[in-house]
Amino acid sequence: MQSTDSAQTAAAAVPAEPVELIAGVVSNLLGGLLDPSATGSAPETPPGEPAMWVLLASARREFETTPQTLVTDTPVAGVPVQVVENSLTYTPTPTIIDQLTLAALRVVRDITGFFGIPFAAIVGGLLSSENPPFFLTLGLNARKTEFEVWPGNVWNVWEFEPPKPTGATVVAIHGGGNIFQPNLLHWVDYTQMARQTGATVLVPLYPLARTEAGSILNVTPGMADYLSHVIDDRGAENVSIYADSAGSTYAFAAARELILRGEEVPASMVVISGQADYSQENDGAGIDDPFFNTVTVEYFARFHTFDGVVNADPRISPLRMETEVLRALPPTTMYVGNEEILLPGNLLLYERAVDIGAPISMVVGRGQFHNWPVSGLPVNSAAPKVRHDIYRQLGLLPDAVNAAINTAGVSANGTCSPLQSTAPVAGPSKFARTGRDYVFPCRARVQSAATQNR
């Protein structure tokens, strides 16, 4: 087993070296190519992965709400009692460019679907690679190490260490529908995260579901072992998880495994466009997802991803996990777009978290699609605005910056302020649907943040 070096210094932003500036310029150029209308003021990182999904197949701040001050009353395996904060946030109204992008994606989806072509899978495969482009690693100590899960099962792990590491470590669990390696946008994301925050970013290349060894149930114990190894090496308080799409399933499933073992869990998690419910319910019917049609869903279902999985399996479905497990999770923030078929399941998970006192918050991208926050590139209007929120939620920003953001008021999107709770209103259904928007109303507001300014 080959481990990475531990770092013990306090978290703080570090100034960019000349070679880092060059790498930043390269990332900006990538952003410009992907979105000619992008401004130079946006963070230098990539757009969301085209949409590798599974089974069914402000500016620079999040606008936090008042904590629900719920206290866990049944700790698991010695997990200490904790005060829980829940918040639900909507991004600002989508721009005309966002709307045109959605329309174009739907046209491409429908045309390719007519000919039986899984558009999202094809694009994801073309962009994926097990190694990052060399120019993205400029200014970083980038190296590939190995982690032996058990004899004969060795994972490659990419490590991106900045010149002046802060001691913070992010385990980045990539998406790709369980069948693809990280894509170009992931590599830009991870290298920029290390460069911009001083955190060391670790990217485990887990087995893919193209073989039986890559099924979710086979990979999850190994992912838990890897997280346990990193925590033992670097300290739980210094480790966080950043996952997207299929990687979000491993984030929740591996955290559950650690909790049931009675081991330490990372300090925080940020999961993007994860599937909260692997069941025959909550299929997002009626949401016109720009990526996932029947052709794409059936394509991903061909592989070994779900070998041994049962309907509503609590081993992989966060919504179905044990109450004690959800309460014992680290502070977790879920990002999802309201144009994703994954939205209803995520809302139900948030609702359950509020009900039971689990530390899960949620950010909904209005008019946004699968993996919209990944990288922070301005290919959509919301991604650059939440980039620093993600850094904060991962514990990567200096304490002074975190404090300033946490005391900020309400953004231009008009979501609930720190004095207004997003606790669901009483009633038979704690969230309602209006048009294409699923809404948790704020008690202190007459009009929901998700339906105003429409």
Coordinates of C-alpha atoms in Angstrom, one line a residue, residues 47-336:
P47 CA -18.3 22.9 -16.8
G48 CA -20.3 20.1 -15.5
E49 CA -19.7 16.6 -16.9
P50 CA -22.0 16.2 -19.9
A51 CA -24.2 13.9 -17.8
M52 CA -22.9 10.6 -16.8
W53 CA -25.8 9.2 -14.8
V54 CA -26.8 5.9 -13.3
L55 CA -29.8 3.6 -12.9
L56 CA -32.8 5.5 -14.4
A57 CA -30.1 5.0 -16.2
S58 CA -24.2 35.6 -4.1
A59 CA -21.9 36.0 -6.4
R60 CA -19.3 33.8 -4.6
R61 CA -21.4 32.9 -1.6
E62 CA -24.2 30.6 -0.6
F63 CA -27.1 32.2 1.2
E64 CA -27.4 30.1 4.3
T65 CA -30.6 29.9 6.3
T66 CA -31.1 29.6 10.1
P67 CA -30.1 26.2 11.5
Q68 CA -32.9 23.9 12.4
T69 CA -31.1 23.2 15.7
L70 CA -32.0 19.6 15.7
V71 CA -29.9 17.3 18.0
T72 CA -29.2 13.7 17.2
D73 CA -30.5 11.5 20.0
T74 CA -29.3 8.1 18.9
P75 CA -25.6 8.2 18.2
V76 CA -24.0 5.3 16.3
A77 CA -20.9 3.5 17.6
G78 CA -19.8 6.4 19.8
V79 CA -20.6 9.2 17.3
P80 CA -20.9 12.4 19.4
V81 CA -24.2 14.2 19.7
Q82 CA -24.2 17.2 17.3
V83 CA -26.3 20.2 16.5
V84 CA -27.6 19.9 13.0
E85 CA -28.0 22.7 10.4
N86 CA -30.2 22.3 7.3
S87 CA -30.7 24.9 4.6
L88 CA -32.4 24.9 1.2
T89 CA -31.1 27.4 -1.4
Y90 CA -32.2 28.3 -4.9
T91 CA -29.8 30.0 -7.4
P92 CA -30.9 33.1 -9.3
T93 CA -33.3 32.9 -12.2
P94 CA -31.6 31.4 -15.3
T95 CA -30.4 33.8 -17.9
I96 CA -31.5 33.8 -21.6
I97 CA -28.2 32.0 -22.4
D98 CA -29.1 29.3 -19.9
Q99 CA -32.5 28.9 -21.5
L100 CA -31.0 28.7 -25.0
T101 CA -28.5 26.1 -23.9
L102 CA -31.2 24.0 -22.5
A103 CA -33.2 24.2 -25.7
A104 CA -30.2 23.3 -27.8
L105 CA -29.4 20.3 -25.6
R106 CA -32.9 19.0 -25.9
V107 CA -32.8 19.3 -29.7
V108 CA -29.6 17.3 -29.8
R109 CA -31.0 14.8 -27.3
D110 CA -34.1 14.2 -29.4
I111 CA -32.3 13.9 -32.7
T112 CA -29.7 11.5 -31.4
G113 CA -32.3 9.6 -29.5
F114 CA -34.4 9.2 -32.6
F115 CA -31.4 7.3 -34.2
G116 CA -30.8 5.3 -31.0
I117 CA -27.6 7.2 -30.1
P118 CA -26.9 7.7 -26.3
F119 CA -25.7 11.3 -26.7
A120 CA -24.6 11.9 -23.1
A121 CA -22.7 8.6 -23.0
I122 CA -20.9 9.2 -26.3
V123 CA -19.7 12.7 -25.3
G124 CA -18.7 11.5 -21.8
G125 CA -16.6 8.7 -23.3
L126 CA -14.8 11.0 -25.8
L127 CA -13.8 13.4 -23.0
S128 CA -12.7 10.7 -20.4
S129 CA -9.1 9.7 -19.6
E130 CA -7.4 8.0 -16.7
N131 CA -4.6 10.7 -16.9
P132 CA -4.9 14.5 -16.7
P133 CA -3.6 16.6 -19.6
F134 CA 0.0 17.6 -18.7
F135 CA -0.7 21.3 -19.0
L136 CA -3.4 21.2 -16.3
T137 CA -0.8 20.0 -13.7
L138 CA 1.6 22.9 -14.2
G139 CA 2.6 24.4 -10.8
L140 CA 1.4 21.3 -8.9
N141 CA 3.1 18.3 -7.6
A142 CA 1.1 15.8 -9.6
R143 CA 1.8 12.1 -9.2
K144 CA 0.1 8.8 -9.6
T145 CA 0.2 6.5 -6.5
E146 CA -1.3 3.1 -5.8
F147 CA -3.6 1.9 -3.0
E148 CA -3.9 -1.9 -2.4
V149 CA -7.5 -2.5 -1.4
W150 CA -6.7 -6.2 -0.9
P151 CA -4.2 -8.5 -2.6
G152 CA -4.7 -8.4 -6.3
N153 CA -7.0 -5.3 -6.1
V154 CA -4.9 -2.2 -6.6
W155 CA -6.3 1.2 -7.4
N156 CA -4.4 4.0 -9.0
V157 CA -4.8 7.3 -7.2
W158 CA -3.9 10.7 -8.7
E159 CA -2.6 13.2 -6.2
F160 CA -2.5 17.0 -6.9
E161 CA -0.5 18.8 -4.3
P162 CA 0.0 22.6 -4.5
P163 CA 3.5 24.2 -3.8
K164 CA 2.3 25.3 -0.4
P165 CA -0.2 22.8 0.9
T166 CA -2.5 23.9 3.7
G167 CA -3.0 20.5 5.2
A168 CA -6.6 20.2 3.9
T169 CA -7.3 17.1 1.8
V170 CA -10.1 16.5 -0.6
V171 CA -11.0 13.0 -1.8
A172 CA -12.6 13.7 -5.2
I173 CA -14.8 10.8 -6.3
H174 CA -15.5 11.3 -10.0
G175 CA -18.7 10.7 -11.9
G176 CA -18.9 9.0 -15.3
G177 CA -21.9 6.7 -15.0
N178 CA -19.7 4.1 -13.3
I179 CA -18.3 3.2 -16.7
F180 CA -16.0 6.1 -17.6
Q181 CA -12.8 7.5 -16.1
P182 CA -12.7 11.2 -15.2
N183 CA -13.3 13.5 -18.1
L184 CA -11.4 16.6 -19.1
L185 CA -13.7 18.8 -17.1
H186 CA -13.1 16.8 -13.9
W187 CA -9.3 17.2 -14.4
V188 CA -9.6 20.9 -14.8
D189 CA -11.9 21.0 -11.7
Y190 CA -9.5 19.0 -9.5
T191 CA -6.3 20.8 -10.5
Q192 CA -7.9 24.2 -10.1
M193 CA -9.3 23.3 -6.7
A194 CA -5.7 22.5 -5.5
R195 CA -4.3 25.5 -7.2
Q196 CA -6.9 28.0 -5.9
T197 CA -7.2 26.7 -2.3
G198 CA -4.0 25.1 -1.3
A199 CA -5.7 21.8 -0.6
T200 CA -4.3 18.4 -1.7
V201 CA -6.8 16.7 -4.0
L202 CA -6.8 12.9 -4.2
V203 CA -8.6 11.2 -7.1
P204 CA -9.1 7.4 -6.6
L205 CA -9.6 5.6 -10.0
Y206 CA -12.0 3.0 -8.8
P207 CA -12.9 -0.1 -10.9
L208 CA -15.4 0.6 -13.6
A209 CA -18.6 -1.4 -14.1
R210 CA -17.6 -2.7 -17.5
T211 CA -16.6 -5.8 -15.5
E212 CA -18.2 -7.5 -12.5
A213 CA -15.5 -6.1 -10.2
G214 CA -16.8 -2.6 -10.9
S215 CA -20.3 -3.1 -9.6
I216 CA -21.4 -0.6 -6.9
L217 CA -21.6 -3.3 -4.2
N218 CA -18.1 -4.5 -5.1
V219 CA -16.5 -1.1 -5.2
T220 CA -18.1 0.4 -2.0
P221 CA -16.1 -1.5 0.6
G222 CA -12.9 -0.6 -1.2
M223 CA -13.9 3.1 -1.3
A224 CA -14.6 2.9 2.4
D225 CA -11.2 1.3 3.0
Y226 CA -9.5 4.1 1.0
L227 CA -11.3 6.8 2.9
S228 CA -10.3 5.2 6.2
H229 CA -6.7 5.1 5.0
V230 CA -6.7 8.8 4.1
I231 CA -8.4 9.7 7.4
D232 CA -5.8 7.6 9.4
D233 CA -3.0 9.3 7.5
R234 CA -4.2 12.9 7.6
G235 CA -6.8 13.2 10.3
A236 CA -10.6 13.2 9.9
E237 CA -10.8 16.9 10.6
N238 CA -8.6 17.6 7.5
V239 CA -10.4 15.4 5.0
S240 CA -13.5 16.1 3.0
I241 CA -15.3 14.4 0.1
Y242 CA -16.2 16.1 -3.2
A243 CA -18.2 13.8 -5.5
D244 CA -20.4 14.2 -8.6
S245 CA -23.0 12.0 -10.4
A246 CA -22.1 8.4 -9.9
G247 CA -19.3 9.4 -7.5
S248 CA -22.0 10.7 -5.2
T249 CA -23.4 7.2 -4.7
Y250 CA -19.9 6.0 -3.6
A251 CA -19.6 9.0 -1.2
F252 CA -22.9 8.2 0.6
A253 CA -22.4 4.4 0.4
A254 CA -18.8 4.5 1.7
A255 CA -19.7 7.0 4.5
R256 CA -22.4 4.5 5.5
E257 CA -19.9 1.7 5.6
L258 CA -17.6 3.7 7.8
I259 CA -20.4 4.6 10.2
L260 CA -21.5 1.0 10.5
R261 CA -18.0 0.0 11.2
G262 CA -17.7 2.5 14.0
E263 CA -14.9 4.4 12.2
E264 CA -14.3 8.1 11.8
V265 CA -15.9 9.9 8.8
P266 CA -14.6 12.9 6.8
A267 CA -15.3 16.4 8.1
S268 CA -17.7 17.3 5.3
M269 CA -19.1 16.2 2.0
V270 CA -20.3 18.0 -1.1
V271 CA -22.2 15.9 -3.6
I272 CA -23.3 17.1 -7.0
S273 CA -26.2 15.6 -9.1
G274 CA -26.3 12.4 -7.1
Q275 CA -29.1 9.9 -7.2
A276 CA -30.8 9.9 -3.8
D277 CA -33.1 7.0 -4.5
Y278 CA -32.4 3.8 -6.5
S279 CA -36.0 2.6 -6.6
Q280 CA -38.9 2.3 -9.0
E281 CA -40.3 5.5 -7.4
N282 CA -39.2 9.1 -7.8
D283 CA -38.2 8.7 -11.4
G284 CA -38.6 12.4 -12.2
A285 CA -41.5 11.8 -14.6
G286 CA -42.6 15.1 -16.1
I287 CA -39.1 16.7 -15.9
D288 CA -37.8 17.4 -19.4
D289 CA -34.2 16.4 -18.6
P290 CA -31.9 17.7 -21.4
F291 CA -29.6 14.7 -21.2
F292 CA -31.4 11.6 -20.1
N293 CA -33.9 9.9 -22.4
T294 CA -34.8 6.2 -22.7
V295 CA -31.9 5.5 -25.1
T296 CA -29.3 6.9 -22.6
V297 CA -30.9 5.2 -19.6
E298 CA -31.0 1.8 -21.3
Y299 CA -27.3 2.2 -22.4
F300 CA -26.1 2.6 -18.8
A301 CA -28.3 -0.2 -17.6
R302 CA -26.3 -2.7 -19.8
F303 CA -23.3 -2.8 -17.5
H304 CA -22.6 -4.5 -14.2
T305 CA -23.3 -1.3 -12.1
F306 CA -26.3 -2.8 -10.3
D307 CA -25.3 -6.4 -9.9
G308 CA -26.8 -7.6 -6.7
V309 CA -28.8 -4.4 -6.0
V310 CA -32.4 -4.7 -5.0
N311 CA -35.2 -2.1 -5.3
A312 CA -34.8 0.7 -2.8
D313 CA -31.5 -0.8 -1.6
P314 CA -30.4 1.1 1.5
R315 CA -26.8 0.1 0.8
I316 CA -26.7 2.6 -2.1
S317 CA -29.8 4.8 -1.8
P318 CA -29.3 7.7 0.7
L319 CA -33.0 8.2 0.9
R320 CA -33.4 4.6 2.1
M321 CA -30.5 4.5 4.5
E322 CA -30.9 3.9 8.2
T323 CA -32.0 7.0 10.3
E324 CA -29.0 6.5 12.6
V325 CA -26.6 6.5 9.6
L326 CA -28.0 9.7 8.1
R327 CA -27.8 11.4 11.5
A328 CA -24.1 10.3 11.8
L329 CA -23.1 11.7 8.4
P330 CA -20.7 14.7 8.3
P331 CA -22.2 18.0 7.2
T332 CA -23.3 17.4 3.7
T333 CA -24.4 19.7 0.9
M334 CA -26.2 18.4 -2.2
Y335 CA -26.3 20.3 -5.4
V336 CA -28.9 19.4 -8.1

